[in-house]
Each structure stands twice: as C-alpha cells, then as structure tokens.
PDB file of C-alpha atoms in Angstrom:
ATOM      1  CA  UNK A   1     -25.592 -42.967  64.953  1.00 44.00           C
ATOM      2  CA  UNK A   2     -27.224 -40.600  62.810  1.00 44.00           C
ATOM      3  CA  UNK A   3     -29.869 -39.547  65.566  1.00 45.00           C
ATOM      4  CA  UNK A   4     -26.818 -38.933  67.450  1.00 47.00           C
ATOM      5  CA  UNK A   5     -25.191 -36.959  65.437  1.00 46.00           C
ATOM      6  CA  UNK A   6     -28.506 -34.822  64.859  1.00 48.00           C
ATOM      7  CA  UNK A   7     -29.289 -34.892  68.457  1.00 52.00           C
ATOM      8  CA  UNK A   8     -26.182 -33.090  69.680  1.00 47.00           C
ATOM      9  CA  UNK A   9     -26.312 -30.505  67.218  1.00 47.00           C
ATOM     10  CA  UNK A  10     -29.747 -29.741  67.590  1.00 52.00           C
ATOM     11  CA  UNK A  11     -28.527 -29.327  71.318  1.00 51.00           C
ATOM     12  CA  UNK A  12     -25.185 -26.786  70.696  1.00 46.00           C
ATOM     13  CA  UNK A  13     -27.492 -24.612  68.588  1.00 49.00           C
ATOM     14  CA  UNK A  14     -30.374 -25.101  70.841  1.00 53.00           C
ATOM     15  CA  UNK A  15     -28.485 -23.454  73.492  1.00 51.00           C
ATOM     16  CA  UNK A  16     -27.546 -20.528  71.614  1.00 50.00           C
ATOM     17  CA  UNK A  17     -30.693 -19.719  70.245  1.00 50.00           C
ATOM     18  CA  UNK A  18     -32.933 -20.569  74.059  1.00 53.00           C
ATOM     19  CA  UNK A  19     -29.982 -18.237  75.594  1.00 53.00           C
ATOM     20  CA  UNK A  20     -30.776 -15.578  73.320  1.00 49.00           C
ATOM     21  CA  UNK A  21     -34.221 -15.894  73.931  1.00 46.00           C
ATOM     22  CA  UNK A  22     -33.698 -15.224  77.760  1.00 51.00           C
ATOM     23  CA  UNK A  23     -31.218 -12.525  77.098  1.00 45.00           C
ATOM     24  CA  UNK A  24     -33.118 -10.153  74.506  1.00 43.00           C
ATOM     25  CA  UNK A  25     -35.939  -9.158  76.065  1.00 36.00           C
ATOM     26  CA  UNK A  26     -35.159  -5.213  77.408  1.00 35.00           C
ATOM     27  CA  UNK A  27     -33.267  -2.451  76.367  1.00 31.00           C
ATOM     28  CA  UNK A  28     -30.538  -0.522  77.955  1.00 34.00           C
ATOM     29  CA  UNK A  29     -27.463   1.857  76.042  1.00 38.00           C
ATOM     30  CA  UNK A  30     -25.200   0.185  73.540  1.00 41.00           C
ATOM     31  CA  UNK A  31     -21.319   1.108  72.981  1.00 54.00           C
ATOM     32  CA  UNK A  32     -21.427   1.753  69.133  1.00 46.00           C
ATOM     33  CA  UNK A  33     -18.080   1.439  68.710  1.00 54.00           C
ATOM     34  CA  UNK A  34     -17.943  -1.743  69.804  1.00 73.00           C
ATOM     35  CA  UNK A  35     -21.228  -2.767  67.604  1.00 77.00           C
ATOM     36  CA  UNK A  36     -19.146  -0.997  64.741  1.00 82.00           C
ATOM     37  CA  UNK A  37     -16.262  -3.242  65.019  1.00 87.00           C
ATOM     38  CA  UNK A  38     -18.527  -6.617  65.962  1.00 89.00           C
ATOM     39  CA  UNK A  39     -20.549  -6.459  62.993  1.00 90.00           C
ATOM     40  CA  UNK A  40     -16.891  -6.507  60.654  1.00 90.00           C
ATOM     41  CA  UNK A  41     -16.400  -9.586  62.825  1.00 90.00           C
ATOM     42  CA  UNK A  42     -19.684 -11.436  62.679  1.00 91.00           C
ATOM     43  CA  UNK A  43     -22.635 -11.842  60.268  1.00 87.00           C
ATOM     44  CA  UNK A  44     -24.955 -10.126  62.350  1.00 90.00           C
ATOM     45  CA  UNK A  45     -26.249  -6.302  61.190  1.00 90.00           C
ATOM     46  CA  UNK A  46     -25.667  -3.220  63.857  1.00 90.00           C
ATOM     47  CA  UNK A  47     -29.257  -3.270  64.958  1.00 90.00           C
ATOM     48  CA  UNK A  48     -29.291  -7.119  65.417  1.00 89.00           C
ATOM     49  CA  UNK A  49     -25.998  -6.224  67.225  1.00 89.00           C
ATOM     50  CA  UNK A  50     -27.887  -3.305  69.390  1.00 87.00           C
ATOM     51  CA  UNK A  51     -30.960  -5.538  70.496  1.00 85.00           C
ATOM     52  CA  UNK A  52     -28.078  -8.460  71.342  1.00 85.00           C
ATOM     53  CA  UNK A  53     -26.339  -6.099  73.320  1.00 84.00           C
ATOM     54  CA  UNK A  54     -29.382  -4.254  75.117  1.00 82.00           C
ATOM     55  CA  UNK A  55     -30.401  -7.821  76.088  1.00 80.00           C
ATOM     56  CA  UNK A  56     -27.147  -8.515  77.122  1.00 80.00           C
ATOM     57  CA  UNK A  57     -26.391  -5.907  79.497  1.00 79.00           C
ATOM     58  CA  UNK A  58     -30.009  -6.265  81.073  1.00 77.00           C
ATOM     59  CA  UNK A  59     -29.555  -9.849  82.063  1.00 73.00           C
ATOM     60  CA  UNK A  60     -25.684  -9.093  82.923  1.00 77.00           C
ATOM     61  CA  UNK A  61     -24.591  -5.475  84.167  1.00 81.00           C
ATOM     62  CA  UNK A  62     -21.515  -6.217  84.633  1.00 82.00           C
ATOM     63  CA  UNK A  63     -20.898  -7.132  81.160  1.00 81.00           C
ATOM     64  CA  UNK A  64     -19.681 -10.753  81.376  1.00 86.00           C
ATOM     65  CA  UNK A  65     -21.488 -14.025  82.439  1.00 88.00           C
ATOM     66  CA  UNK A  66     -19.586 -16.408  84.821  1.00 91.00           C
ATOM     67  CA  UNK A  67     -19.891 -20.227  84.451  1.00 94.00           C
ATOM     68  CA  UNK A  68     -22.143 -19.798  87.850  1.00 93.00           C
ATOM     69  CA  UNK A  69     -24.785 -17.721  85.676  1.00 88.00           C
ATOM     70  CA  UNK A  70     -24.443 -19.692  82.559  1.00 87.00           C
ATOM     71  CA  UNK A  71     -25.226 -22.839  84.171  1.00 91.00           C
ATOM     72  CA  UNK A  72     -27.705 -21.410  85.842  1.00 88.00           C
ATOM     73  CA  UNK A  73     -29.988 -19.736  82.857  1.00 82.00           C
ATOM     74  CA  UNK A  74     -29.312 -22.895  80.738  1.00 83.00           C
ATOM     75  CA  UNK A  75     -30.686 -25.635  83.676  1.00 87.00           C
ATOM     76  CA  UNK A  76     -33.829 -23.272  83.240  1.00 84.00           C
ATOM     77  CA  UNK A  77     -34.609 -25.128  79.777  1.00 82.00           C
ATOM     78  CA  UNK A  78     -33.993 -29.067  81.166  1.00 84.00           C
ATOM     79  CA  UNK A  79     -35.204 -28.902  84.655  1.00 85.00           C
ATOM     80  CA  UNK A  80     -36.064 -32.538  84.856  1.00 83.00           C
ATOM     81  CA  UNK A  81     -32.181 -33.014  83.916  1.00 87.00           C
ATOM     82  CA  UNK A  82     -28.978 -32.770  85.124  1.00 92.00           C
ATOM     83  CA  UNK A  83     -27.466 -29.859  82.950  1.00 91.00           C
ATOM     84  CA  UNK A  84     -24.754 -28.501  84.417  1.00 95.00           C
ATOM     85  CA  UNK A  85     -21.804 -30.861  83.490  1.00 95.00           C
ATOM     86  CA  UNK A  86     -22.693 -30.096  79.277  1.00 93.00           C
ATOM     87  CA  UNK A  87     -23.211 -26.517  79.984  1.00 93.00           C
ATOM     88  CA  UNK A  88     -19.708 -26.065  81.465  1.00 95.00           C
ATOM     89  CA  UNK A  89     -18.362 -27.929  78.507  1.00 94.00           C
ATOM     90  CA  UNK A  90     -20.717 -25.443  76.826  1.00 92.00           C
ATOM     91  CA  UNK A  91     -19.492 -22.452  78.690  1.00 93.00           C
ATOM     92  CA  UNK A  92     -15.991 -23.685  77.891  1.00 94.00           C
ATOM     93  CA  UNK A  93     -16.242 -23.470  74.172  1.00 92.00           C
ATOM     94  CA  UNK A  94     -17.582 -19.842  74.668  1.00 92.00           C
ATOM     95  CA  UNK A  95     -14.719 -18.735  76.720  1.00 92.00           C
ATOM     96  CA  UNK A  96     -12.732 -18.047  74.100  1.00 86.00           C
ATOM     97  CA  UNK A  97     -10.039 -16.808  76.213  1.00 87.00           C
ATOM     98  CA  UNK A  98     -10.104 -18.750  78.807  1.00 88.00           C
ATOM     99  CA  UNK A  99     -10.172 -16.040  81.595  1.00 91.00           C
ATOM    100  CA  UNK A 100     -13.658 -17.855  83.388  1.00 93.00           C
ATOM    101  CA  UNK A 101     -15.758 -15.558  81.896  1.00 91.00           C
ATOM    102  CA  UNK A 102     -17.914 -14.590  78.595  1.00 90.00           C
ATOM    103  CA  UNK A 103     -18.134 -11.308  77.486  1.00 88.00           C
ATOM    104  CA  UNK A 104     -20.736 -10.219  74.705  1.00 87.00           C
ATOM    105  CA  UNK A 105     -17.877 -10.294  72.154  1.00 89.00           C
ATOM    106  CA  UNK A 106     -17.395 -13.975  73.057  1.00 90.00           C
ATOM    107  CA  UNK A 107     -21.425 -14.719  72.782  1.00 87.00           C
ATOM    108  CA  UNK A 108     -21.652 -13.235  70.094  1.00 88.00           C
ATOM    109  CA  UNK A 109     -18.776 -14.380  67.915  1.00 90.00           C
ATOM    110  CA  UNK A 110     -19.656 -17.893  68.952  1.00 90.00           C
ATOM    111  CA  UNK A 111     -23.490 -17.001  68.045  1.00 87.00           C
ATOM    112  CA  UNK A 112     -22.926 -15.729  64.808  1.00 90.00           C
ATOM    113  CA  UNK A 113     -20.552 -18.926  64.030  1.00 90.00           C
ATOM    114  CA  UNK A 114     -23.509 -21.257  65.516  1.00 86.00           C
ATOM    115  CA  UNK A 115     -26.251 -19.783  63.641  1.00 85.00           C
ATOM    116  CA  UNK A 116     -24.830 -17.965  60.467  1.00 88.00           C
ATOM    117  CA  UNK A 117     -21.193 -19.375  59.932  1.00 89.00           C
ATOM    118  CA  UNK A 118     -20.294 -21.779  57.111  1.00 90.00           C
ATOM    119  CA  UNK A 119     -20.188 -25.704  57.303  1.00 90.00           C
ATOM    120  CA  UNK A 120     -16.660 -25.625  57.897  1.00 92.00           C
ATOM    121  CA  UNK A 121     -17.052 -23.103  60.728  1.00 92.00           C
ATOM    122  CA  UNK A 122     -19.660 -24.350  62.487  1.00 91.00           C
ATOM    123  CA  UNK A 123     -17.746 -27.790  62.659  1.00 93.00           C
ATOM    124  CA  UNK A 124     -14.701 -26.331  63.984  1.00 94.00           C
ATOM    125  CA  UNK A 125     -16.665 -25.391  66.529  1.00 93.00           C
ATOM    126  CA  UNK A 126     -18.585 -28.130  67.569  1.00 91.00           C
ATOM    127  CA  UNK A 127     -15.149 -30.085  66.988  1.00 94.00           C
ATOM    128  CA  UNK A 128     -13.665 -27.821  69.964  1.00 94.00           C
ATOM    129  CA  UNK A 129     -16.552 -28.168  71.736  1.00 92.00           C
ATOM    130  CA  UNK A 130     -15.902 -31.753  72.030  1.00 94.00           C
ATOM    131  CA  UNK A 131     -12.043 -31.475  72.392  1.00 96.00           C
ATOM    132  CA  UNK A 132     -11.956 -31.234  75.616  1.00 95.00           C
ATOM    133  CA  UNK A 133      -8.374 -30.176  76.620  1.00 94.00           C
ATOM    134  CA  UNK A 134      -8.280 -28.150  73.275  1.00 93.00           C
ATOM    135  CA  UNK A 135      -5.037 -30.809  72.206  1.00 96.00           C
ATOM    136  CA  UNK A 136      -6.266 -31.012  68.824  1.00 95.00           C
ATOM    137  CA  UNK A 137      -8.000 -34.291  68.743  1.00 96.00           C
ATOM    138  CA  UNK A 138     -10.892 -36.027  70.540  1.00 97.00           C
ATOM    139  CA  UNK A 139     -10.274 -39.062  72.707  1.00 97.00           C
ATOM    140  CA  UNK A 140     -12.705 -41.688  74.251  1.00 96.00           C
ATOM    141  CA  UNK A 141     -12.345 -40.513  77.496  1.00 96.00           C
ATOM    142  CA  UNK A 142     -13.733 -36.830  76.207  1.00 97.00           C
ATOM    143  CA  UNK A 143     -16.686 -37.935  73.760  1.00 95.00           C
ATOM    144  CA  UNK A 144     -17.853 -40.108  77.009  1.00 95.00           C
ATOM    145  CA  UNK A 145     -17.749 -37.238  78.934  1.00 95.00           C
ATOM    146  CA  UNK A 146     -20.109 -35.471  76.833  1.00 93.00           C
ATOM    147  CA  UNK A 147     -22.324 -38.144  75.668  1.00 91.00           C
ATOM    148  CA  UNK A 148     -22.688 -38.503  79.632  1.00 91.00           C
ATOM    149  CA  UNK A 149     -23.367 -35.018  80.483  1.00 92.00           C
ATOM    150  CA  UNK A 150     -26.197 -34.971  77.333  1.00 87.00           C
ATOM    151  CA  UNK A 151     -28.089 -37.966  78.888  1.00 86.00           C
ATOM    152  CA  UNK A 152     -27.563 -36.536  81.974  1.00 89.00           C
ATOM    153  CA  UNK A 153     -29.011 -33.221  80.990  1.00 87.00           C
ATOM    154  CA  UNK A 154     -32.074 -35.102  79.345  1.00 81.00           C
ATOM    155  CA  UNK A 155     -33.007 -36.968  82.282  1.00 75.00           C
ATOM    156  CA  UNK A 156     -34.838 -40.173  82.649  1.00 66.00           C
ATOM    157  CA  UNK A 157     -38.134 -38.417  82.333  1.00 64.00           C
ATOM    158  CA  UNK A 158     -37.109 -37.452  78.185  1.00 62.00           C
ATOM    159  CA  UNK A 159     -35.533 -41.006  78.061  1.00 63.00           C
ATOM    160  CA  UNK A 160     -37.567 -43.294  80.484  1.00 63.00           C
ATOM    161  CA  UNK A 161     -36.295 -46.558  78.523  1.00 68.00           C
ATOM    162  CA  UNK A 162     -32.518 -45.578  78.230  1.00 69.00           C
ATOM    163  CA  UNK A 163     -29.981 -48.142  78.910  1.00 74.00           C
ATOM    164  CA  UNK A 164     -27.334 -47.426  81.085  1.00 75.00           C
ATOM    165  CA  UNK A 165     -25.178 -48.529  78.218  1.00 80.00           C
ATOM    166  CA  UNK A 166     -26.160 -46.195  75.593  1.00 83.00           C
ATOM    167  CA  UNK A 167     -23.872 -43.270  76.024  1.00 86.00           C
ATOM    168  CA  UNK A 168     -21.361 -45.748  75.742  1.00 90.00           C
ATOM    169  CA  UNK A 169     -23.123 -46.846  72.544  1.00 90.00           C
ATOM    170  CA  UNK A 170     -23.086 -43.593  70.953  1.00 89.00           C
ATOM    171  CA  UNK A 171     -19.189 -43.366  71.821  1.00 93.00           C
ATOM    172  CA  UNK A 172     -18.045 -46.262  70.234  1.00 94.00           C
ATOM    173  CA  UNK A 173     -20.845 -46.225  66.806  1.00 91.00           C
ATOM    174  CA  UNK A 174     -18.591 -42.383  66.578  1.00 92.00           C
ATOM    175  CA  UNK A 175     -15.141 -43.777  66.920  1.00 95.00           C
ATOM    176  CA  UNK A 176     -16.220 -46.623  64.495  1.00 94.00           C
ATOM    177  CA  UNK A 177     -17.676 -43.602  62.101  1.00 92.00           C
ATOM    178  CA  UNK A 178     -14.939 -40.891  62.358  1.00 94.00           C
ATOM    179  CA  UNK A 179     -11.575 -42.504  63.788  1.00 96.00           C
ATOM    180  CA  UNK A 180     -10.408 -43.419  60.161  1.00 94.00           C
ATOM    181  CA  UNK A 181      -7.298 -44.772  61.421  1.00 95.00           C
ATOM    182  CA  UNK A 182      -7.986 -46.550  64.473  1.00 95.00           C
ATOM    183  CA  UNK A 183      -5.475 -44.606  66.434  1.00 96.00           C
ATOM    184  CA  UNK A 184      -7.843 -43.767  69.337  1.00 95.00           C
ATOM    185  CA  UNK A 185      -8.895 -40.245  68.858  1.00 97.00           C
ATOM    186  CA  UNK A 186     -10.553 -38.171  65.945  1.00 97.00           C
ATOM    187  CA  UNK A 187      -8.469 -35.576  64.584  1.00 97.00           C
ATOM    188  CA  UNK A 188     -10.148 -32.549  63.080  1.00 97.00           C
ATOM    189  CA  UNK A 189      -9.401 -33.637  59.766  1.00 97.00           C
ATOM    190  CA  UNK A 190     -10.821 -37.147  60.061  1.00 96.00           C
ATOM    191  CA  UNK A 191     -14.193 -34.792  61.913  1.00 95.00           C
ATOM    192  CA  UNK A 192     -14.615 -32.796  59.133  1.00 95.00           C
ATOM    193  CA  UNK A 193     -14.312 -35.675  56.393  1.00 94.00           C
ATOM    194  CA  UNK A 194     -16.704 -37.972  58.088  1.00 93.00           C
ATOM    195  CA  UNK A 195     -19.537 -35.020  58.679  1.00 91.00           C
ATOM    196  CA  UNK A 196     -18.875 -33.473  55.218  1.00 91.00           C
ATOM    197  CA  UNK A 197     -20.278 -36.674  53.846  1.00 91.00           C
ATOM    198  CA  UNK A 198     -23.067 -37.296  56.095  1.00 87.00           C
ATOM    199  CA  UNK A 199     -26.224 -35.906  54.654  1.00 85.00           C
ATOM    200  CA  UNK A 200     -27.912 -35.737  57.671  1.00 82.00           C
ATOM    201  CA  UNK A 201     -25.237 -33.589  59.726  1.00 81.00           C
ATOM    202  CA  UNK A 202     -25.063 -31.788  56.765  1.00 82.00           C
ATOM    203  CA  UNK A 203     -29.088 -31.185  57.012  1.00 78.00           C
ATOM    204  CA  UNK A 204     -28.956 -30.334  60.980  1.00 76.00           C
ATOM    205  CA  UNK A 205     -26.137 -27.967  60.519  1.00 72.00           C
ATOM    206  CA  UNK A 206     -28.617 -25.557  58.541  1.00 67.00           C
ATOM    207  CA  UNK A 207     -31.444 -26.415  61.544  1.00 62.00           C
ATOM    208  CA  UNK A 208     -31.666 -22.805  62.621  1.00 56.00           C
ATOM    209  CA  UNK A 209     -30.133 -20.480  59.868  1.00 56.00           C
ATOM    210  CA  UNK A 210     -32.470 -18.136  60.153  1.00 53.00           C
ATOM    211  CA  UNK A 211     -33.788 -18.024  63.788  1.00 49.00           C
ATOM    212  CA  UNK A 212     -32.675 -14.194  64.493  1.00 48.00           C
TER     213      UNK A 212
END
C-alpha cells in the first residue's frame, strides 16, 4: 500500500515536471498582463512565469493544448507503455473548465498547486484527479480505472512479474485504508484524514518542491 501510494504521486508530479521539461525550452513574446495577474494567483515569480509562457507558446501557438497533444507529449516519457488512458484522466484534472482544452492559465495553476501548493492543496488535487465524474467521492469502479491505466502506462517491460491481479490489489488495500466507513467510496474528508497521517504520503508530497 504504501509503495502505492508513493508510486502514484511520484507519477501526477512526474508529469508536471517531464511536461515542463518539453515545454520550456525556446522563447517567444509574453502577455505581461496576464503574467501580472498569474503570479497573484500562483506561487510562481513573473520571470518563472515568462520562461513558462515562452515555452508554452513555442510548443503550442495557438495557446491551448488539446487532449490529442497532451497525450501525445506525455506517451513520449513511457513508450514501452500504454499511456494514454492515465493521461486523459490527467488531462481531465487540468481542464479546469471543462471546455476540452488547457490553456497556460490552467497548466499553470495546476503546476504551481503540484509543485509549490500546500499539503492540503496538493491533495485536493490528486483527490479530483481520482474522482472521476467530479461527484465528490471516489468509487471502486474509478480507483480501478486508474490503477489500470498506471499499469497500463508502465508496461510489462517496467513490471515483467506483475500479476494480472495487482491493480485490483492496490484497489481494495486503498478502500481498506481510506473508506473509514465502509460505504463504498472515499469521500474527501475520509482522503485527506487517511494521507494526513501517513508519513510516507506525507514524505512524497514534498518529492519535487523545488524542481523549477
């Protein structure tokens, strides 16, 4: 359980920091006014914001990513893997407004959560991450979906001894963990509790503080 739990986070802040990575590598104009009002809204400083943006615009002219382009940059870092079911759950969670597209204010409010947020932030985000349908609460049905689409995005070549039952494993060892209850799903309150006072979340939540 507790490789689990370390093992997904190391992957939703993995992606983050791999995308930025591939993003920030040229320089084209910025919009200061929007870089005046992002860095109110995020924990990143104007010139932070300016090389974010350059990089941006360079790998996206149009000023948005589609899921078609996010799935595409992100199978670039698990090619012996399936990616593309967990990076549409991924691309999900940075559509913030649900219009099928991220704009640089999405990636990099989500970013700045991800890598420089507090505890309680960044686990309201993973939480939503993992709440599929955005109801509130996370059911079997959705933690299986993403515990599938992580094995699938590993591949057999990073796992070569997997059993076909261990996503299914890892599903019900974090029902048994978090569903305090036993009503079925994991509210956000039963989430936050159960992380809070796991020392190793707690550790992998501070994995890449510092990585920009």
């Amino acid at each position: 359980y507790m490789y689990r739990n370390q093992n997904i986070s190391m992957h939703i802040k993995k992606v983050s920091f791999l995308f930025v990575l591939h993003i920030c590598t040229n320089f084209l104009s910025h919009r200061p006014e929007r870089l005046d009002r992002l860095v109110q809204q995020t924990s990143f400083s104007r010139k932070e914001l300016q090389v974010l943006y350059r990089g941006f615009k360079n790998e996206c002219p149009s000023g948005v990513v589609n899921e078609e382009t996010f799935k595409s940059i992100y199978s670039q870092f698990f090619p012996h893997g399936d990616s593309s079911m967990y990076a549409h759950f991924l691309f999900e969670a940075f559509d913030t407004h649900n219009n099928g597209s991220v704009s640089f204010e999405d990636f990099v409010l989500s970013l700045s959560i991800i890598l420089r947020g507090s505890i309680n932030d960044k686990l309201n985000w993973a939480f939503n991450l993992y709440d599929l349908n955005k109801d509130g609460c996370i059911t079997r049905e959705e933690m299986t979906d993403i515990m599938n689409s992580i094995y699938d995005m590993m591949g057999k070549y990073t796992y070569p001894n997997m059993r076909d039952s261990a996503p299914k494993d890892h599903v019900d060892n974090f029902f048994q963990k978090m569903d305090k209850n036993n009503d079925g799903v994991v509210t956000i309150e039963e989430f936050l509790e159960t992380c809070q006072k796991d020392e190793n979340i707690m550790q992998s939540m501070h994995m890449f503080d510092n990585v920009i």
